[in-house]
Coordinates of C-alpha atoms and ligand atoms in Angstrom, one line a residue:
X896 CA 39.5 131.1 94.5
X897 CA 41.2 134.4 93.9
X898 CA 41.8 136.5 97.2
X899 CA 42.8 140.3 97.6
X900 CA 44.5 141.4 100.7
X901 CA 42.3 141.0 103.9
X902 CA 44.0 144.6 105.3
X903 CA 45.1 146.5 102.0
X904 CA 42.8 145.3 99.6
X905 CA 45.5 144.9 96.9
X906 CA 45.4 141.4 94.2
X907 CA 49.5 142.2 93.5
X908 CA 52.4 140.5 95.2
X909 CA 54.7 137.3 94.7
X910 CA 53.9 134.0 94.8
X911 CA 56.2 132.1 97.8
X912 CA 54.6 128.5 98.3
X913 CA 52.7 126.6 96.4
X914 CA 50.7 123.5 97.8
X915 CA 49.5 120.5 96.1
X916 CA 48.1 117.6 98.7
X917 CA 45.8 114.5 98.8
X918 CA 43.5 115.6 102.2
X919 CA 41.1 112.7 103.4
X920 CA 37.8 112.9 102.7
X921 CA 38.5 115.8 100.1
X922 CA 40.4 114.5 97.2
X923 CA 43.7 116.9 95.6
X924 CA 43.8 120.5 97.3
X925 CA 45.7 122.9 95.6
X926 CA 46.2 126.3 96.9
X927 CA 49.5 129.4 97.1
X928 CA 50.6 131.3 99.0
X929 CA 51.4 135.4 98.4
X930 CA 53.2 138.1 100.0
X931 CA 51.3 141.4 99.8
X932 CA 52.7 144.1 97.7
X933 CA 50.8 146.4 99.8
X934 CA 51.3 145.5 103.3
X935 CA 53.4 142.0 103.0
X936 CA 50.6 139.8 104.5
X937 CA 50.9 136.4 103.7
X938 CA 47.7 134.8 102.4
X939 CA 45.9 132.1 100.5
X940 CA 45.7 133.2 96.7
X941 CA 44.1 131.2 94.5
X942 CA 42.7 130.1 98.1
X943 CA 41.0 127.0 99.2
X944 CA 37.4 127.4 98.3
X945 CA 35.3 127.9 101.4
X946 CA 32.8 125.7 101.1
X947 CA 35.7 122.8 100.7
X948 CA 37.1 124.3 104.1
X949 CA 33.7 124.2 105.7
X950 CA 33.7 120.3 104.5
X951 CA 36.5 119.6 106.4
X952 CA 35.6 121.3 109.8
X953 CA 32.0 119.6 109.6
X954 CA 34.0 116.2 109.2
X955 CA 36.8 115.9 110.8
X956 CA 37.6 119.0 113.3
X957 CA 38.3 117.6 116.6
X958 CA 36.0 118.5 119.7
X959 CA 37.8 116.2 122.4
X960 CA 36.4 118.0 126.0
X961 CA 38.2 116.3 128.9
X962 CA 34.6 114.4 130.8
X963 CA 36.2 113.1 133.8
X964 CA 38.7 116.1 134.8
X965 CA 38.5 119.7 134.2
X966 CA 39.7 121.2 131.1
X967 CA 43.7 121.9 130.9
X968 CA 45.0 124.8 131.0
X969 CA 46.9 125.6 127.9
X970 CA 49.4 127.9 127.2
X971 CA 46.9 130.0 124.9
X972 CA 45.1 129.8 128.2
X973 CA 47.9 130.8 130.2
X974 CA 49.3 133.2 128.2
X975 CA 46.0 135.4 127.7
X976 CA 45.1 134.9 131.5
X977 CA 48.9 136.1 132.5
X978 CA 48.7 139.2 129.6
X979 CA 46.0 140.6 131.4
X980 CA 46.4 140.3 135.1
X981 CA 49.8 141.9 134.2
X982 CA 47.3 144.7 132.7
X983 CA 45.0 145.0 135.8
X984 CA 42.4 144.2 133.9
X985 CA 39.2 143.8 136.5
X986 CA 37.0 140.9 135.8
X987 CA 34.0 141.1 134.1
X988 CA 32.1 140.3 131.8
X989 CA 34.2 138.2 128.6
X990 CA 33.2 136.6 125.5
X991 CA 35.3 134.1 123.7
X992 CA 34.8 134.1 120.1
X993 CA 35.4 130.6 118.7
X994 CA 35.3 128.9 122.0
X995 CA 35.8 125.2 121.3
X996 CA 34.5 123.2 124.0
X997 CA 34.9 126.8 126.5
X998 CA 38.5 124.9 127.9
X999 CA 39.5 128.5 128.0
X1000 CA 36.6 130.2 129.8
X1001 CA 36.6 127.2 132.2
X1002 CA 39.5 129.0 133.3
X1003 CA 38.6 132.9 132.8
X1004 CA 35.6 131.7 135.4
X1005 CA 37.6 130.2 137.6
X1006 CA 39.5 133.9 138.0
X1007 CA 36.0 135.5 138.3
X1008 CA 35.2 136.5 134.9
X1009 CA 31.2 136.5 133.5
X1010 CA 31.8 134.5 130.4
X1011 CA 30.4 133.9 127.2
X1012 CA 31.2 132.9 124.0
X1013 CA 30.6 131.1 120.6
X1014 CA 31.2 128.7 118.0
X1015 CA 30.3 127.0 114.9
X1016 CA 30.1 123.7 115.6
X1017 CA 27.1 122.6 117.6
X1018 CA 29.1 119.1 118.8
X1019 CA 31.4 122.0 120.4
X1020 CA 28.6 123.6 122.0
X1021 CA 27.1 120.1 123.4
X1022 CA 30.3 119.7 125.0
X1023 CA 30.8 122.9 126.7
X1024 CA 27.3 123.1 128.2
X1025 CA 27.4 119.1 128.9
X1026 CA 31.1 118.9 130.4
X1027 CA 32.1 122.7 131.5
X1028 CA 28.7 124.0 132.2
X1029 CA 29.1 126.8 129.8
X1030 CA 26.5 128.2 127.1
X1031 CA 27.6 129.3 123.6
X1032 CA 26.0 130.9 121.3
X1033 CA 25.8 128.7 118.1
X1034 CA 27.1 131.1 115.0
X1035 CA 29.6 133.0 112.8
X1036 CA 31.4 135.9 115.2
X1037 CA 29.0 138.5 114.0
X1038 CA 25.9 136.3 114.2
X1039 CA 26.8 135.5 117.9
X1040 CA 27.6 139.1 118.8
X1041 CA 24.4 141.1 117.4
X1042 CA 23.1 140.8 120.4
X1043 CA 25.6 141.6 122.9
X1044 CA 26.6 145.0 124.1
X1045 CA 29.2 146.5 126.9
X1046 CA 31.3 143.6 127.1
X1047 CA 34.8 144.4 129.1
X1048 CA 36.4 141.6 127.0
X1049 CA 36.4 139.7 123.8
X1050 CA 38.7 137.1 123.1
X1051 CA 39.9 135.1 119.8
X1052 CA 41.7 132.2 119.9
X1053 CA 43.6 130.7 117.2
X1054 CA 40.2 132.2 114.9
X1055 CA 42.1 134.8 112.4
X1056 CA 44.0 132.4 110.4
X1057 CA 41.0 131.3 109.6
X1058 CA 38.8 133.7 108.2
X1059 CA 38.7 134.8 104.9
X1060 CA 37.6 138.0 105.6
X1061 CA 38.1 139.3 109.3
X1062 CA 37.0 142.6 108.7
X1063 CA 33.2 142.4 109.5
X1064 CA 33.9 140.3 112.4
X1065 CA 36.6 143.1 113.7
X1066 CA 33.6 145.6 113.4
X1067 CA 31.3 143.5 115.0
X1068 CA 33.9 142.8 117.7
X1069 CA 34.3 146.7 118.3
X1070 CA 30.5 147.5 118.3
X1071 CA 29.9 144.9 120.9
X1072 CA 32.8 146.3 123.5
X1073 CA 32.1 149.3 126.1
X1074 CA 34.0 151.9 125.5
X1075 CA 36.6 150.6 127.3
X1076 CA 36.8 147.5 126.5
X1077 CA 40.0 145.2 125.3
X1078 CA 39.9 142.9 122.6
X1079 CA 42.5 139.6 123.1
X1080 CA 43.5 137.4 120.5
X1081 CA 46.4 134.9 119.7
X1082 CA 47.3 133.7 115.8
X1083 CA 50.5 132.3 114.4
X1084 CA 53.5 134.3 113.7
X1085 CA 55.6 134.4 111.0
X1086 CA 58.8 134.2 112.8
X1087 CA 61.6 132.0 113.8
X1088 CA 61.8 129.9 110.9
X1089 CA 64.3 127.5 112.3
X1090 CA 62.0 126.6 114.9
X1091 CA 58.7 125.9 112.2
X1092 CA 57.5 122.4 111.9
X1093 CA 57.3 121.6 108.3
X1094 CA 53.8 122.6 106.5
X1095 CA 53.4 125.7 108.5
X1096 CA 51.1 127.1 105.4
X1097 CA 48.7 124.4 106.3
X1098 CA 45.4 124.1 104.1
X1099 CA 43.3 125.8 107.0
X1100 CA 44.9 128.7 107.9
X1101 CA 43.9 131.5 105.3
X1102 CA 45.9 134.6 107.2
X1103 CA 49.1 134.7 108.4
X1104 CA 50.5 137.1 110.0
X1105 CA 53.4 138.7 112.4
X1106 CA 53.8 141.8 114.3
X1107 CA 53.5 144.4 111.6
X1108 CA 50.4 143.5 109.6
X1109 CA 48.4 142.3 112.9
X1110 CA 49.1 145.6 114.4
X1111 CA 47.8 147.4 110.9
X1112 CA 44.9 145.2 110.9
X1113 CA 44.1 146.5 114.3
X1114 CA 44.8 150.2 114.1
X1115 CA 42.3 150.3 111.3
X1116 CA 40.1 148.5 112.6
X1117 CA 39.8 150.8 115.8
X1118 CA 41.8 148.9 118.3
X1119 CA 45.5 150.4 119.7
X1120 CA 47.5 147.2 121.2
X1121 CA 48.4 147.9 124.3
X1122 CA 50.9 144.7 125.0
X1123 CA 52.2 142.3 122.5
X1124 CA 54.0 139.0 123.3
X1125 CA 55.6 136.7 120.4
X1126 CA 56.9 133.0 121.0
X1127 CA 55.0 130.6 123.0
X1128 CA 55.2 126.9 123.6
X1129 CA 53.4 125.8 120.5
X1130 CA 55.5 122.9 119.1
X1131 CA 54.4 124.4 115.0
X1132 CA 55.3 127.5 115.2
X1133 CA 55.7 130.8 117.3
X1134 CA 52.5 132.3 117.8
X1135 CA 51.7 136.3 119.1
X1136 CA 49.2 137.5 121.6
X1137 CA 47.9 140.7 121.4
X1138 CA 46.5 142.8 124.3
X1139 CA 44.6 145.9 122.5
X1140 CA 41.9 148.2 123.7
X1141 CA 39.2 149.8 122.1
X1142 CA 39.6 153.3 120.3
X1143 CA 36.8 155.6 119.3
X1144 CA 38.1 155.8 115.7
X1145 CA 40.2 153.2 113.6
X1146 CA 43.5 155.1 112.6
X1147 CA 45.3 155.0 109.8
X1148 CA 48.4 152.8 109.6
X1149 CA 50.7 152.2 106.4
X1150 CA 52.9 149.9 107.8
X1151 CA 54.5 147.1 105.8
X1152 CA 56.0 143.6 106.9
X1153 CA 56.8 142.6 103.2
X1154 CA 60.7 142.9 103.1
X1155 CA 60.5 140.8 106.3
X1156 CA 58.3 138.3 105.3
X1157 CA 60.1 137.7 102.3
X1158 CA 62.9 136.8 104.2
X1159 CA 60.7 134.9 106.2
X1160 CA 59.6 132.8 103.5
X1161 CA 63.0 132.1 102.2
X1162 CA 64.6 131.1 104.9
X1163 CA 61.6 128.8 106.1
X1164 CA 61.5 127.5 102.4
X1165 CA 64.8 126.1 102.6
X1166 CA 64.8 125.1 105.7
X1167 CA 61.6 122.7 104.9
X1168 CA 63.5 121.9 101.3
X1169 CA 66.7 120.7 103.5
X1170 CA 64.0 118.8 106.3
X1171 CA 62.0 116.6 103.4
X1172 CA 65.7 115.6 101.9
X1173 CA 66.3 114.5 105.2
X1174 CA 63.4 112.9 105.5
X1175 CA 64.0 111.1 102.1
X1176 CA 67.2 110.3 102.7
X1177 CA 66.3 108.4 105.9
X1178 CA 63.1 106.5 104.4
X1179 CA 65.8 105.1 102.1
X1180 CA 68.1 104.3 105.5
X1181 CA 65.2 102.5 107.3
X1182 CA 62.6 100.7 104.6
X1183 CA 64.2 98.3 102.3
X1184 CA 62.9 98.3 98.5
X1185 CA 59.6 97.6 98.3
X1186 CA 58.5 96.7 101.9
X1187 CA 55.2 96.6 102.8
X1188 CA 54.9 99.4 105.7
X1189 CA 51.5 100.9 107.5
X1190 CA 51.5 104.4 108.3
X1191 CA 50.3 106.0 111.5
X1192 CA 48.3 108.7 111.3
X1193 CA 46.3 110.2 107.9
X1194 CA 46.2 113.6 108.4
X1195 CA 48.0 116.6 106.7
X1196 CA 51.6 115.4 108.2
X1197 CA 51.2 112.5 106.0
X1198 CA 49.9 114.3 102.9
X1199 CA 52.5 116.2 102.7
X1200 CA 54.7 113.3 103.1
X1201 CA 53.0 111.2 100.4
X1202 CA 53.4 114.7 98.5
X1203 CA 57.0 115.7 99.4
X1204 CA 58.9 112.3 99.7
X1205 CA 59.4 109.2 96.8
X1206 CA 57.5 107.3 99.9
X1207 CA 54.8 105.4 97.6
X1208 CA 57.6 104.6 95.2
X1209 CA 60.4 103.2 97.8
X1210 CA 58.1 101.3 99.7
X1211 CA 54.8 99.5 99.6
X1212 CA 52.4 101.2 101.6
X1213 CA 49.6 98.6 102.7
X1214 CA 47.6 101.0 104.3
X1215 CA 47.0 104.1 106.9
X1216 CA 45.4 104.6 109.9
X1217 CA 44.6 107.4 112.1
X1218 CA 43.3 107.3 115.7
X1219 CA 40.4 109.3 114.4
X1220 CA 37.9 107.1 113.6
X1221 CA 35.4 109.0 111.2
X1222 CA 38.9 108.7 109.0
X1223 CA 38.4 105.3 108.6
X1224 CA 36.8 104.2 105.5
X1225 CA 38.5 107.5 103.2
X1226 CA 41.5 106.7 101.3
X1227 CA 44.4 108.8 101.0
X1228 CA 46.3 108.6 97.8
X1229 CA 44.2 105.7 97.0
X1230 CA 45.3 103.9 100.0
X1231 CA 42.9 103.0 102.3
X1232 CA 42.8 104.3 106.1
X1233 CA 42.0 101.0 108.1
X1234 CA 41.1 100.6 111.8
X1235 CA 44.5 100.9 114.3
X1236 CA 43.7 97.3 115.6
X1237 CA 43.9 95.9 112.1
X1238 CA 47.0 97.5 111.6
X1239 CA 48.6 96.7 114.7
X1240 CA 47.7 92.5 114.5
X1241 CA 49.5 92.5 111.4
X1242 CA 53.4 91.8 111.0
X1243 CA 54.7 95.2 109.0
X1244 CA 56.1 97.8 110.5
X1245 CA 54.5 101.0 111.4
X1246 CA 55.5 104.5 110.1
X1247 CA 54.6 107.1 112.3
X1248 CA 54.5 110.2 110.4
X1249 CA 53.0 112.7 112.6
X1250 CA 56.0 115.4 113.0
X1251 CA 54.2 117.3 115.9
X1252 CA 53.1 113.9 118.4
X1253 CA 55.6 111.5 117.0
X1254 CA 56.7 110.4 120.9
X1255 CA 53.1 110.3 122.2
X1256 CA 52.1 107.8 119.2
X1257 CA 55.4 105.9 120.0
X1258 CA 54.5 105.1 123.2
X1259 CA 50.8 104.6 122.4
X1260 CA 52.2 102.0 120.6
X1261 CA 54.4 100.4 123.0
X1262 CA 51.3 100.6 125.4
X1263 CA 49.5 98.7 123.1
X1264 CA 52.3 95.5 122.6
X1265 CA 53.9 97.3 119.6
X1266 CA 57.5 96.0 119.8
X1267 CA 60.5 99.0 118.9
X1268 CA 61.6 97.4 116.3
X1269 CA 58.0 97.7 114.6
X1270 CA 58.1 101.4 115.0
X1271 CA 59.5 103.6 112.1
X1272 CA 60.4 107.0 112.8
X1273 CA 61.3 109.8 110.3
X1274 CA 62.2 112.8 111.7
Ligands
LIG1382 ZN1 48.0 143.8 101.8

């Protein structure tokens, strides 16, 4: 699917990634990445069609509400909680936009705020009500916000990388703020590439963007940022928060990120080139010619490292499995994804190819009788 730019409009700009990968339950996805001629924005174009996106949320996005404890707080949490208490911004009435199971305005009520919110999956909102005690509205941003008005606070959490076109919900986001509202959101940044995970132009983020671009996007969209914070804990990649109130008017802006992006891009691109040689170097170190090896975890980690590694060739891969069960059943590269317990009676060793939890599966493992010397790391 051919995009044009989400804030300039313009179909021009190099290519700087392209991405060919087996994803369970959805067969070969292939999608690039560009870098704005207009405004540098890097974006999805050709882009994953949307109704293959809206496949995977409906089968495997995670909803995992914490039923016995209360939700944690997370640095998106903390961060956005600590952005505008430095602001002496008075509680009142907030609505998060893309809510999840409300973990976050578990914690905005807890400080005093009125909250409301949304989301688009209705597990999501069964959860929030059921465990948090917190109605959402079931819905796209602007379905959810027709029908509110005055709000001091709308919030958007990890949403804007993933729409394909943010501009309506923007709008909608403005009409439904007083005049003085503030708008809060938090999206990756394209910075730091020595401290990306590989496959930071994963298949669901549409958008990404850095200071420059999220600030154009915002000044013509009719909000002036008013504090802006980039970093975070996030073990993928630095991510910016963005403090911005309302304005009557959008303004102009003309502002372009693409000299630095293209930098960006370059610099991350060999970093991840020089990462998968290492990685295929030490497959070659650990497995011996053709041993038969499982492989923990199935999701995008792993197709990427079927994709980016001789993997399937060095070694025999009896199987995968994943901790999520509705995985279970799908195949990945033809090989099947098989229950954990299966995979753990057996003899062969285990690959763990999660880059992001790698420690937490280890010890899962040992938990569950896995000896070390079963347990294959690659990073
Ligand atoms: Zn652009």
């Amino acid at each position: 699917m051919q995009r044009r730019c989400v804030i300039c409009d313009s179909d021009q700009g190099p290519r700087v990634a392209g991405i060919n990968i087996d994803v369970c339950g959805l067969g070969h996805v292939t999608y690039a990445m560009r870098c704005c001629a207009g405004c540098g924005l890097v974006l999805q174009d050709p882009a994953v069609p949307p109704e293959l996106m809206a496949r995977h949320y409906a089968h495997f996005a995670p909803y995992n509400a914490f039923a016995a404890d209360e939700p944690p707080l997370t640095g998106t949490s903390l961060r956005m909680l600590t952005m505008i208490n430095a602001q002496s911004l008075a509680p009142g009435r907030v609505f998060d936009v893309g809510a999840a199971t409300g973990g976050m305005l578990f914690h905005f009520r807890r400080e005093g705020w009125q909250v409301g919110g949304s989301d688009l999956s209705p597990e999501a909102i069964r959860q929030a009500r059921d465990i948090n005690g917190i109605s959402l509205t079931l819905g796209s941003c602007e379905e959810a916000l027709t029908d509110q008005r005055d709000l001091d606070l709308i919030t958007l959490s990890h949403v804007l990388e993933h729409m394909y076109t943010p501009r309506p919900a923007l709008a909608a986001i403005h009409q439904a703020l007083a005049p003085d509202g503030h708008f809060l959101l938090e999206t990756p940044c394209l910075a730091e590439p020595e401290r990306c995970a590989p496959g930071i132009f994963s298949m669901e983020h549409v958008n990404h963007f850095e200071q420059i671009t999220l600030t154009r996007l915002l000044h013509t969209t009719g909000f002036a940022p008013v504090s802006i914070e980039i970093g975070g804990d996030n073990p993928l990649y630095p991510v910016i928060t963005v403090l911005a109130r309302k304005m009557a008017t959008p303004q102009p802006d003309t502002g372009s990120a693409r000299d630095n992006n293209l930098a960006f891009c370059a610099a991350y691109t060999a970093r991840d080139n020089a990462l998968w040689h290492d990685v295929q170097t030490r497959l070659h170190d650990v497995l011996t010619p053709r041993e038969p090896v499982y492989i923990w975890s199935a999701g995008v980690q792993t197709s990427q490292l079927l994709a980016r590694t001789d993997l399937m060739q060095h070694a025999r891969i009896v199987g995968l499995t994943d901790r999520d069960p509705r995985k279970q059943g799908f195949t990945l590269e033809s090989l099947p994804i098989l229950p954990p317990d299966e995979v753990i009676a057996a003899p062969h060793r285990i690959l763990i190819a999660s880059y992001s939890f790698a420690q937490g599966i280890a010890a899962d493992l040992s938990a569950r009788g896995v000896t070390p010397e079963r347990i294959v790391h690659i990073y």
